[in-house]
């Protein structure tokens, strides 16, 4: 492009030009130095200031068409402003230099003006640098105003991005870093949502390999840089992957560095990049002081002290999670001021800080998820709460529950709901004849296939293996079942489920002793976890709680049969310890008591699923891995690049959860049985149950007694329940991940000494253990990190947790939980035989169905939960699925690329295996009349609520 100021030759340039003139004085006023003001006012191209606007913008005046500024019409003093790089830069503003200025000369070229050394002619290579910037969702008009005008003027002057090329190696003669090559890049074109900026360099042959690129954003607003491409080298083009926001130089003068796509261990870092490598890590660690700004890239740790809001109401105070009293993983530090009412608690804000690149990108359609969740929690749910005449009103009939999917809920005709139809059309539909909108839910596949399935014991049991919480059931290895709680406080340690009860139910199959020996008895045991919270929870309005145990028997068909449910209330004040065992019955009262007992257990299981299997084990425990990875592993580290796809977007959704889901009086507290103690309960579970080594799927199955090691069996494990869909499909994903990691790690670590001498890797693992999960730092079960096999095990566990485990417990939430009688999130009234009043007993005997409906969530609770489950079960239109797309870093590495292609091929093969399993009618836990096929671990999916698909990371 030979013309320097191409904007002036376009038909629409006059209005554009007028806009630049209108902000020109503001630009001068806000220049950072007197020298810069003088430079701008004296050396702006003459066609800007010599001609009055009327003359320039006259329809009959052809000045703009015939006097485009070229190299022939450069104004005085402009030539000597080019120091190096692209002569197309149409600005006379001096280019900053950190090295000694060099005498330059101008020479004509087909691409414009180029700068080259005058004092010493060297062999050089002409290289074109193209920087791809992604346009934000709002487009070029999304930031109209003074800043936008100034940024447009910056583009016009060719000063959008300052580019520095960094040599990979030190100067052989001096032993110091070679001076960088600098230039400004000017806008050269755009396509769809990509904008291109380019610059030309003459790179001396002795400069050597390009190791990194530094970029400085001259705009007053941030920009998202996709990549930097350098073309012209004899060996072929070089691509540097960025995918990062670059803040304005006016916010921080520090330039962003992007390393080449080549990966290096710390000891192998090219000499010219070692200082930059360490400097970039230090910048991301911060100093632990001050309040974080939205543009920061700082990763630091803090406790969960931001869930309560004691300044608003003392009832909203919550304990700090993290520390000896309430052990917990650490979150990202925000630095917000402490509350006045509680100096240990952090104040709340509408915008929760996450490092800039962790936020849902404005340029990514994944913002679909963020906007949807924000809309639901900040607009839809508040309007529902306002509209509800009685927040405690239950459903009078089961047909009223069906109405949520048929007629829907009419929303108030207020501004906060008017726009929701555009953001969440799946949920909110406009009604033209009424003038407002209706919230109507899609019928879940579970109900669509068999609307009465939730009523049956067989389905109740099947979902422990193939539902959304398939990782809680465990083998019974001892009898009687026992508690580890203090019997003086919580009652007898032995369960009331006795041998006679069990053998009455399994009569004709085997004895109790044989059932235990043959591994046919299983239990959902929420007794010890919940019992300490029963008294406190029962003090809350509209909820109740028990400790519970549910016993199952493995039938010859491979399916489970529920045998007994035990509900326990500890001594409370003047009320004695209460305990009852319920069994399947064939008489009316017993049948309804069994159904009510199942409802309580399902509420316990729903809470355990949401708070522990889902939030704690994935979202919460993964955040320290993310923080440590950015603080201790350089962006050029091969392990950083392996983990990064699996750690993206998680911190943003976690921040949103702290803001509106798990906070005091948030959605979880208001709709799940533990109420205000919900997240404190997850802390208790972390203390009692969480171990890093047991997050590995094979170890988890063995620990729960659901598998035994068997080298001759597939995956090296023999499942105790052969038809266990979560385990069968999960092991396929686990093995595929492990095989991929086992190919990747030895490519960089050929022996154990490289693992042990990798300072960044060792610091990363130490920080995860001692800081991120510091409350568990002294536990003996932490894996060592001394060999490649150690590293393979650790990485496979982290990747599985963020991908397979999260997918299994998240994306089926709407299908299984939307029809809430199948999985109620809370039980609002106790069993009718616990301290019954005459009126309560009469009500139960006359209308047991009404008693069950009263136990279910209220209409408001159910509507809120259905709404959030729909949103959380959604796949983004551009979801990034595991093994689907290779990272740019690996494209040019033949070994790693081949390994990734094998990984992708394996996952495609798994798709077919799962389809075949779901078509096999002999597998009764995943197929049969009215049964929803188990697809939660199928790797790939389309957008929306699909009940399948394994994303790379926890992005919702």
mmCIF file with all atom_site columns, N, CA and C in Angstrom, residues 474-519:
data_model
loop_
_atom_site.group_PDB
_atom_site.id
_atom_site.type_symbol
_atom_site.label_atom_id
_atom_site.label_alt_id
_atom_site.label_comp_id
_atom_site.label_asym_id
_atom_site.label_entity_id
_atom_site.label_seq_id
_atom_site.pdbx_PDB_ins_code
_atom_site.Cartn_x
_atom_site.Cartn_y
_atom_site.Cartn_z
_atom_site.occupancy
_atom_site.B_iso_or_equiv
_atom_site.pdbx_formal_charge
_atom_site.auth_seq_id
_atom_site.auth_comp_id
_atom_site.auth_asym_id
_atom_site.auth_atom_id
_atom_site.pdbx_PDB_model_num
ATOM 1   N N  . UNK A 1 474 ? -21.155 -46.209 47.331 1.00 0.00 ? 474 UNK A N  1
ATOM 2   C CA . UNK A 1 474 ? -19.972 -46.962 47.727 1.00 0.00 ? 474 UNK A CA 1
ATOM 3   C C  . UNK A 1 474 ? -20.349 -48.362 48.200 1.00 0.00 ? 474 UNK A C  1
ATOM 4   N N  . UNK A 1 475 ? -19.364 -49.237 48.168 1.00 0.00 ? 475 UNK A N  1
ATOM 5   C CA . UNK A 1 475 ? -19.567 -50.630 48.555 1.00 0.00 ? 475 UNK A CA 1
ATOM 6   C C  . UNK A 1 475 ? -19.641 -50.763 50.078 1.00 0.00 ? 475 UNK A C  1
ATOM 7   N N  . UNK A 1 476 ? -20.528 -51.632 50.542 1.00 0.00 ? 476 UNK A N  1
ATOM 8   C CA . UNK A 1 476 ? -20.587 -51.963 51.966 1.00 0.00 ? 476 UNK A CA 1
ATOM 9   C C  . UNK A 1 476 ? -19.571 -53.073 52.231 1.00 0.00 ? 476 UNK A C  1
ATOM 10  N N  . UNK A 1 477 ? -18.633 -52.821 53.119 1.00 0.00 ? 477 UNK A N  1
ATOM 11  C CA . UNK A 1 477 ? -17.582 -53.804 53.416 1.00 0.00 ? 477 UNK A CA 1
ATOM 12  C C  . UNK A 1 477 ? -17.657 -54.316 54.846 1.00 0.00 ? 477 UNK A C  1
ATOM 13  N N  . UNK A 1 478 ? -18.411 -53.625 55.711 1.00 0.00 ? 478 UNK A N  1
ATOM 14  C CA . UNK A 1 478 ? -18.530 -54.040 57.112 1.00 0.00 ? 478 UNK A CA 1
ATOM 15  C C  . UNK A 1 478 ? -19.985 -54.006 57.545 1.00 0.00 ? 478 UNK A C  1
ATOM 16  N N  . UNK A 1 479 ? -20.304 -54.835 58.539 1.00 0.00 ? 479 UNK A N  1
ATOM 17  C CA . UNK A 1 479 ? -21.657 -54.824 59.091 1.00 0.00 ? 479 UNK A CA 1
ATOM 18  C C  . UNK A 1 479 ? -21.571 -54.947 60.612 1.00 0.00 ? 479 UNK A C  1
ATOM 19  N N  . UNK A 1 480 ? -22.366 -54.180 61.320 1.00 0.00 ? 480 UNK A N  1
ATOM 20  C CA . UNK A 1 480 ? -23.360 -53.204 60.861 1.00 0.00 ? 480 UNK A CA 1
ATOM 21  C C  . UNK A 1 480 ? -22.704 -51.922 60.368 1.00 0.00 ? 480 UNK A C  1
ATOM 22  N N  . UNK A 1 481 ? -23.488 -51.109 59.677 1.00 0.00 ? 481 UNK A N  1
ATOM 23  C CA . UNK A 1 481 ? -23.025 -49.789 59.269 1.00 0.00 ? 481 UNK A CA 1
ATOM 24  C C  . UNK A 1 481 ? -22.776 -48.956 60.520 1.00 0.00 ? 481 UNK A C  1
ATOM 25  N N  . UNK A 1 482 ? -21.664 -48.221 60.534 1.00 0.00 ? 482 UNK A N  1
ATOM 26  C CA . UNK A 1 482 ? -21.300 -47.474 61.731 1.00 0.00 ? 482 UNK A CA 1
ATOM 27  C C  . UNK A 1 482 ? -20.972 -46.020 61.411 1.00 0.00 ? 482 UNK A C  1
ATOM 28  N N  . UNK A 1 483 ? -21.172 -45.189 62.432 1.00 0.00 ? 483 UNK A N  1
ATOM 29  C CA . UNK A 1 483 ? -20.841 -43.772 62.351 1.00 0.00 ? 483 UNK A CA 1
ATOM 30  C C  . UNK A 1 483 ? -19.513 -43.513 63.039 1.00 0.00 ? 483 UNK A C  1
ATOM 31  N N  . UNK A 1 484 ? -18.807 -42.489 62.590 1.00 0.00 ? 484 UNK A N  1
ATOM 32  C CA . UNK A 1 484 ? -17.567 -42.064 63.231 1.00 0.00 ? 484 UNK A CA 1
ATOM 33  C C  . UNK A 1 484 ? -17.771 -40.847 64.126 1.00 0.00 ? 484 UNK A C  1
ATOM 34  N N  . UNK A 1 485 ? -19.039 -40.418 64.283 1.00 0.00 ? 485 UNK A N  1
ATOM 35  C CA . UNK A 1 485 ? -19.341 -39.250 65.105 1.00 0.00 ? 485 UNK A CA 1
ATOM 36  C C  . UNK A 1 485 ? -19.388 -39.623 66.584 1.00 0.00 ? 485 UNK A C  1
ATOM 37  N N  . UNK A 1 486 ? -19.299 -38.617 67.418 1.00 0.00 ? 486 UNK A N  1
ATOM 38  C CA . UNK A 1 486 ? -19.334 -38.813 68.864 1.00 0.00 ? 486 UNK A CA 1
ATOM 39  C C  . UNK A 1 486 ? -20.720 -39.315 69.284 1.00 0.00 ? 486 UNK A C  1
ATOM 40  N N  . UNK A 1 487 ? -20.852 -40.519 69.821 1.00 0.00 ? 487 UNK A N  1
ATOM 41  C CA . UNK A 1 487 ? -22.167 -41.042 70.194 1.00 0.00 ? 487 UNK A CA 1
ATOM 42  C C  . UNK A 1 487 ? -22.823 -40.266 71.326 1.00 0.00 ? 487 UNK A C  1
ATOM 43  N N  . UNK A 1 488 ? -22.025 -39.556 72.130 1.00 0.00 ? 488 UNK A N  1
ATOM 44  C CA . UNK A 1 488 ? -22.607 -38.759 73.207 1.00 0.00 ? 488 UNK A CA 1
ATOM 45  C C  . UNK A 1 488 ? -23.402 -37.583 72.659 1.00 0.00 ? 488 UNK A C  1
ATOM 46  N N  . UNK A 1 489 ? -23.024 -37.143 71.496 1.00 0.00 ? 489 UNK A N  1
ATOM 47  C CA . UNK A 1 489 ? -23.683 -35.981 70.888 1.00 0.00 ? 489 UNK A CA 1
ATOM 48  C C  . UNK A 1 489 ? -24.696 -36.404 69.836 1.00 0.00 ? 489 UNK A C  1
ATOM 49  N N  . UNK A 1 490 ? -24.335 -37.390 69.027 1.00 0.00 ? 490 UNK A N  1
ATOM 50  C CA . UNK A 1 490 ? -25.139 -37.708 67.848 1.00 0.00 ? 490 UNK A CA 1
ATOM 51  C C  . UNK A 1 490 ? -25.858 -39.054 67.936 1.00 0.00 ? 490 UNK A C  1
ATOM 52  N N  . UNK A 1 491 ? -25.765 -39.722 69.039 1.00 0.00 ? 491 UNK A N  1
ATOM 53  C CA . UNK A 1 491 ? -26.508 -40.960 69.189 1.00 0.00 ? 491 UNK A CA 1
ATOM 54  C C  . UNK A 1 491 ? -25.680 -42.188 68.885 1.00 0.00 ? 491 UNK A C  1
ATOM 55  N N  . UNK A 1 492 ? -26.313 -43.374 68.953 1.00 0.00 ? 492 UNK A N  1
ATOM 56  C CA . UNK A 1 492 ? -25.589 -44.640 68.778 1.00 0.00 ? 492 UNK A CA 1
ATOM 57  C C  . UNK A 1 492 ? -24.805 -44.672 67.471 1.00 0.00 ? 492 UNK A C  1
ATOM 58  N N  . UNK A 1 493 ? -23.603 -45.273 67.543 1.00 0.00 ? 493 UNK A N  1
ATOM 59  C CA . UNK A 1 493 ? -22.761 -45.320 66.355 1.00 0.00 ? 493 UNK A CA 1
ATOM 60  C C  . UNK A 1 493 ? -23.240 -46.358 65.347 1.00 0.00 ? 493 UNK A C  1
ATOM 61  N N  . UNK A 1 494 ? -23.947 -47.381 65.793 1.00 0.00 ? 494 UNK A N  1
ATOM 62  C CA . UNK A 1 494 ? -24.405 -48.427 64.889 1.00 0.00 ? 494 UNK A CA 1
ATOM 63  C C  . UNK A 1 494 ? -25.732 -48.059 64.244 1.00 0.00 ? 494 UNK A C  1
ATOM 64  N N  . UNK A 1 495 ? -25.855 -48.364 62.971 1.00 0.00 ? 495 UNK A N  1
ATOM 65  C CA . UNK A 1 495 ? -27.073 -48.090 62.226 1.00 0.00 ? 495 UNK A CA 1
ATOM 66  C C  . UNK A 1 495 ? -28.222 -48.967 62.727 1.00 0.00 ? 495 UNK A C  1
ATOM 67  N N  . UNK A 1 496 ? -29.439 -48.440 62.562 1.00 0.00 ? 496 UNK A N  1
ATOM 68  C CA . UNK A 1 496 ? -30.639 -49.198 62.913 1.00 0.00 ? 496 UNK A CA 1
ATOM 69  C C  . UNK A 1 496 ? -31.051 -50.165 61.804 1.00 0.00 ? 496 UNK A C  1
ATOM 70  N N  . UNK A 1 497 ? -30.385 -50.108 60.667 1.00 0.00 ? 497 UNK A N  1
ATOM 71  C CA . UNK A 1 497 ? -30.675 -51.074 59.596 1.00 0.00 ? 497 UNK A CA 1
ATOM 72  C C  . UNK A 1 497 ? -30.075 -52.411 60.027 1.00 0.00 ? 497 UNK A C  1
ATOM 73  N N  . UNK A 1 498 ? -30.926 -53.369 60.300 1.00 0.00 ? 498 UNK A N  1
ATOM 74  C CA . UNK A 1 498 ? -30.463 -54.629 60.884 1.00 0.00 ? 498 UNK A CA 1
ATOM 75  C C  . UNK A 1 498 ? -30.471 -55.758 59.860 1.00 0.00 ? 498 UNK A C  1
ATOM 76  N N  . UNK A 1 499 ? -29.849 -56.843 60.252 1.00 0.00 ? 499 UNK A N  1
ATOM 77  C CA . UNK A 1 499 ? -29.729 -58.023 59.386 1.00 0.00 ? 499 UNK A CA 1
ATOM 78  C C  . UNK A 1 499 ? -31.087 -58.545 58.959 1.00 0.00 ? 499 UNK A C  1
ATOM 79  N N  . UNK A 1 500 ? -32.043 -58.581 59.886 1.00 0.00 ? 500 UNK A N  1
ATOM 80  C CA . UNK A 1 500 ? -33.370 -59.140 59.575 1.00 0.00 ? 500 UNK A CA 1
ATOM 81  C C  . UNK A 1 500 ? -34.067 -58.321 58.494 1.00 0.00 ? 500 UNK A C  1
ATOM 82  N N  . UNK A 1 501 ? -33.957 -57.006 58.566 1.00 0.00 ? 501 UNK A N  1
ATOM 83  C CA . UNK A 1 501 ? -34.574 -56.152 57.544 1.00 0.00 ? 501 UNK A CA 1
ATOM 84  C C  . UNK A 1 501 ? -33.986 -56.452 56.169 1.00 0.00 ? 501 UNK A C  1
ATOM 85  N N  . UNK A 1 502 ? -32.670 -56.552 56.122 1.00 0.00 ? 502 UNK A N  1
ATOM 86  C CA . UNK A 1 502 ? -32.003 -56.775 54.839 1.00 0.00 ? 502 UNK A CA 1
ATOM 87  C C  . UNK A 1 502 ? -32.373 -58.142 54.273 1.00 0.00 ? 502 UNK A C  1
ATOM 88  N N  . UNK A 1 503 ? -32.307 -59.163 55.082 1.00 0.00 ? 503 UNK A N  1
ATOM 89  C CA . UNK A 1 503 ? -32.558 -60.507 54.559 1.00 0.00 ? 503 UNK A CA 1
ATOM 90  C C  . UNK A 1 503 ? -34.011 -60.714 54.182 1.00 0.00 ? 503 UNK A C  1
ATOM 91  N N  . UNK A 1 504 ? -34.887 -59.937 54.797 1.00 0.00 ? 504 UNK A N  1
ATOM 92  C CA . UNK A 1 504 ? -36.280 -60.007 54.368 1.00 0.00 ? 504 UNK A CA 1
ATOM 93  C C  . UNK A 1 504 ? -36.436 -59.472 52.947 1.00 0.00 ? 504 UNK A C  1
ATOM 94  N N  . UNK A 1 505 ? -35.613 -58.467 52.587 1.00 0.00 ? 505 UNK A N  1
ATOM 95  C CA . UNK A 1 505 ? -35.706 -57.876 51.257 1.00 0.00 ? 505 UNK A CA 1
ATOM 96  C C  . UNK A 1 505 ? -34.955 -58.691 50.205 1.00 0.00 ? 505 UNK A C  1
ATOM 97  N N  . UNK A 1 506 ? -33.874 -59.368 50.581 1.00 0.00 ? 506 UNK A N  1
ATOM 98  C CA . UNK A 1 506 ? -33.090 -60.117 49.586 1.00 0.00 ? 506 UNK A CA 1
ATOM 99  C C  . UNK A 1 506 ? -33.342 -61.615 49.692 1.00 0.00 ? 506 UNK A C  1
ATOM 100 N N  . UNK A 1 507 ? -34.400 -61.975 50.397 1.00 0.00 ? 507 UNK A N  1
ATOM 101 C CA . UNK A 1 507 ? -34.746 -63.381 50.571 1.00 0.00 ? 507 UNK A CA 1
ATOM 102 C C  . UNK A 1 507 ? -34.873 -64.058 49.215 1.00 0.00 ? 507 UNK A C  1
ATOM 103 N N  . UNK A 1 508 ? -34.264 -65.222 49.076 1.00 0.00 ? 508 UNK A N  1
ATOM 104 C CA . UNK A 1 508 ? -34.307 -65.949 47.818 1.00 0.00 ? 508 UNK A CA 1
ATOM 105 C C  . UNK A 1 508 ? -33.075 -65.721 46.964 1.00 0.00 ? 508 UNK A C  1
ATOM 106 N N  . UNK A 1 509 ? -32.290 -64.689 47.315 1.00 0.00 ? 509 UNK A N  1
ATOM 107 C CA . UNK A 1 509 ? -31.056 -64.426 46.559 1.00 0.00 ? 509 UNK A CA 1
ATOM 108 C C  . UNK A 1 509 ? -29.824 -64.901 47.336 1.00 0.00 ? 509 UNK A C  1
ATOM 109 N N  . UNK A 1 510 ? -29.701 -64.442 48.571 1.00 0.00 ? 510 UNK A N  1
ATOM 110 C CA . UNK A 1 510 ? -28.538 -64.819 49.369 1.00 0.00 ? 510 UNK A CA 1
ATOM 111 C C  . UNK A 1 510 ? -28.732 -64.322 50.794 1.00 0.00 ? 510 UNK A C  1
ATOM 112 N N  . UNK A 1 511 ? -27.806 -64.671 51.660 1.00 0.00 ? 511 UNK A N  1
ATOM 113 C CA . UNK A 1 511 ? -27.813 -64.158 53.024 1.00 0.00 ? 511 UNK A CA 1
ATOM 114 C C  . UNK A 1 511 ? -27.082 -62.823 53.066 1.00 0.00 ? 511 UNK A C  1
ATOM 115 N N  . UNK A 1 512 ? -27.189 -62.108 54.187 1.00 0.00 ? 512 UNK A N  1
ATOM 116 C CA . UNK A 1 512 ? -26.476 -60.845 54.352 1.00 0.00 ? 512 UNK A CA 1
ATOM 117 C C  . UNK A 1 512 ? -24.974 -61.065 54.243 1.00 0.00 ? 512 UNK A C  1
ATOM 118 N N  . UNK A 1 513 ? -24.480 -62.116 54.897 1.00 0.00 ? 513 UNK A N  1
ATOM 119 C CA . UNK A 1 513 ? -23.040 -62.384 54.860 1.00 0.00 ? 513 UNK A CA 1
ATOM 120 C C  . UNK A 1 513 ? -22.559 -62.644 53.439 1.00 0.00 ? 513 UNK A C  1
ATOM 121 N N  . UNK A 1 514 ? -23.346 -63.396 52.685 1.00 0.00 ? 514 UNK A N  1
ATOM 122 C CA . UNK A 1 514 ? -22.962 -63.668 51.289 1.00 0.00 ? 514 UNK A CA 1
ATOM 123 C C  . UNK A 1 514 ? -23.015 -62.400 50.448 1.00 0.00 ? 514 UNK A C  1
ATOM 124 N N  . UNK A 1 515 ? -23.994 -61.564 50.713 1.00 0.00 ? 515 UNK A N  1
ATOM 125 C CA . UNK A 1 515 ? -24.117 -60.316 49.952 1.00 0.00 ? 515 UNK A CA 1
ATOM 126 C C  . UNK A 1 515 ? -22.896 -59.426 50.160 1.00 0.00 ? 515 UNK A C  1
ATOM 127 N N  . UNK A 1 516 ? -22.412 -59.368 51.394 1.00 0.00 ? 516 UNK A N  1
ATOM 128 C CA . UNK A 1 516 ? -21.224 -58.557 51.673 1.00 0.00 ? 516 UNK A CA 1
ATOM 129 C C  . UNK A 1 516 ? -19.984 -59.204 51.061 1.00 0.00 ? 516 UNK A C  1
ATOM 130 N N  . UNK A 1 517 ? -19.861 -60.527 51.219 1.00 0.00 ? 517 UNK A N  1
ATOM 131 C CA . UNK A 1 517 ? -18.697 -61.235 50.679 1.00 0.00 ? 517 UNK A CA 1
ATOM 132 C C  . UNK A 1 517 ? -18.646 -61.142 49.160 1.00 0.00 ? 517 UNK A C  1
ATOM 133 N N  . UNK A 1 518 ? -19.801 -61.232 48.513 1.00 0.00 ? 518 UNK A N  1
ATOM 134 C CA . UNK A 1 518 ? -19.870 -61.212 47.048 1.00 0.00 ? 518 UNK A CA 1
ATOM 135 C C  . UNK A 1 518 ? -19.975 -59.798 46.471 1.00 0.00 ? 518 UNK A C  1
ATOM 136 N N  . UNK A 1 519 ? -19.847 -58.805 47.331 1.00 0.00 ? 519 UNK A N  1
ATOM 137 C CA . UNK A 1 519 ? -19.861 -57.393 46.911 1.00 0.00 ? 519 UNK A CA 1
ATOM 138 C C  . UNK A 1 519 ? -21.162 -57.040 46.198 1.00 0.00 ? 519 UNK A C  1
#
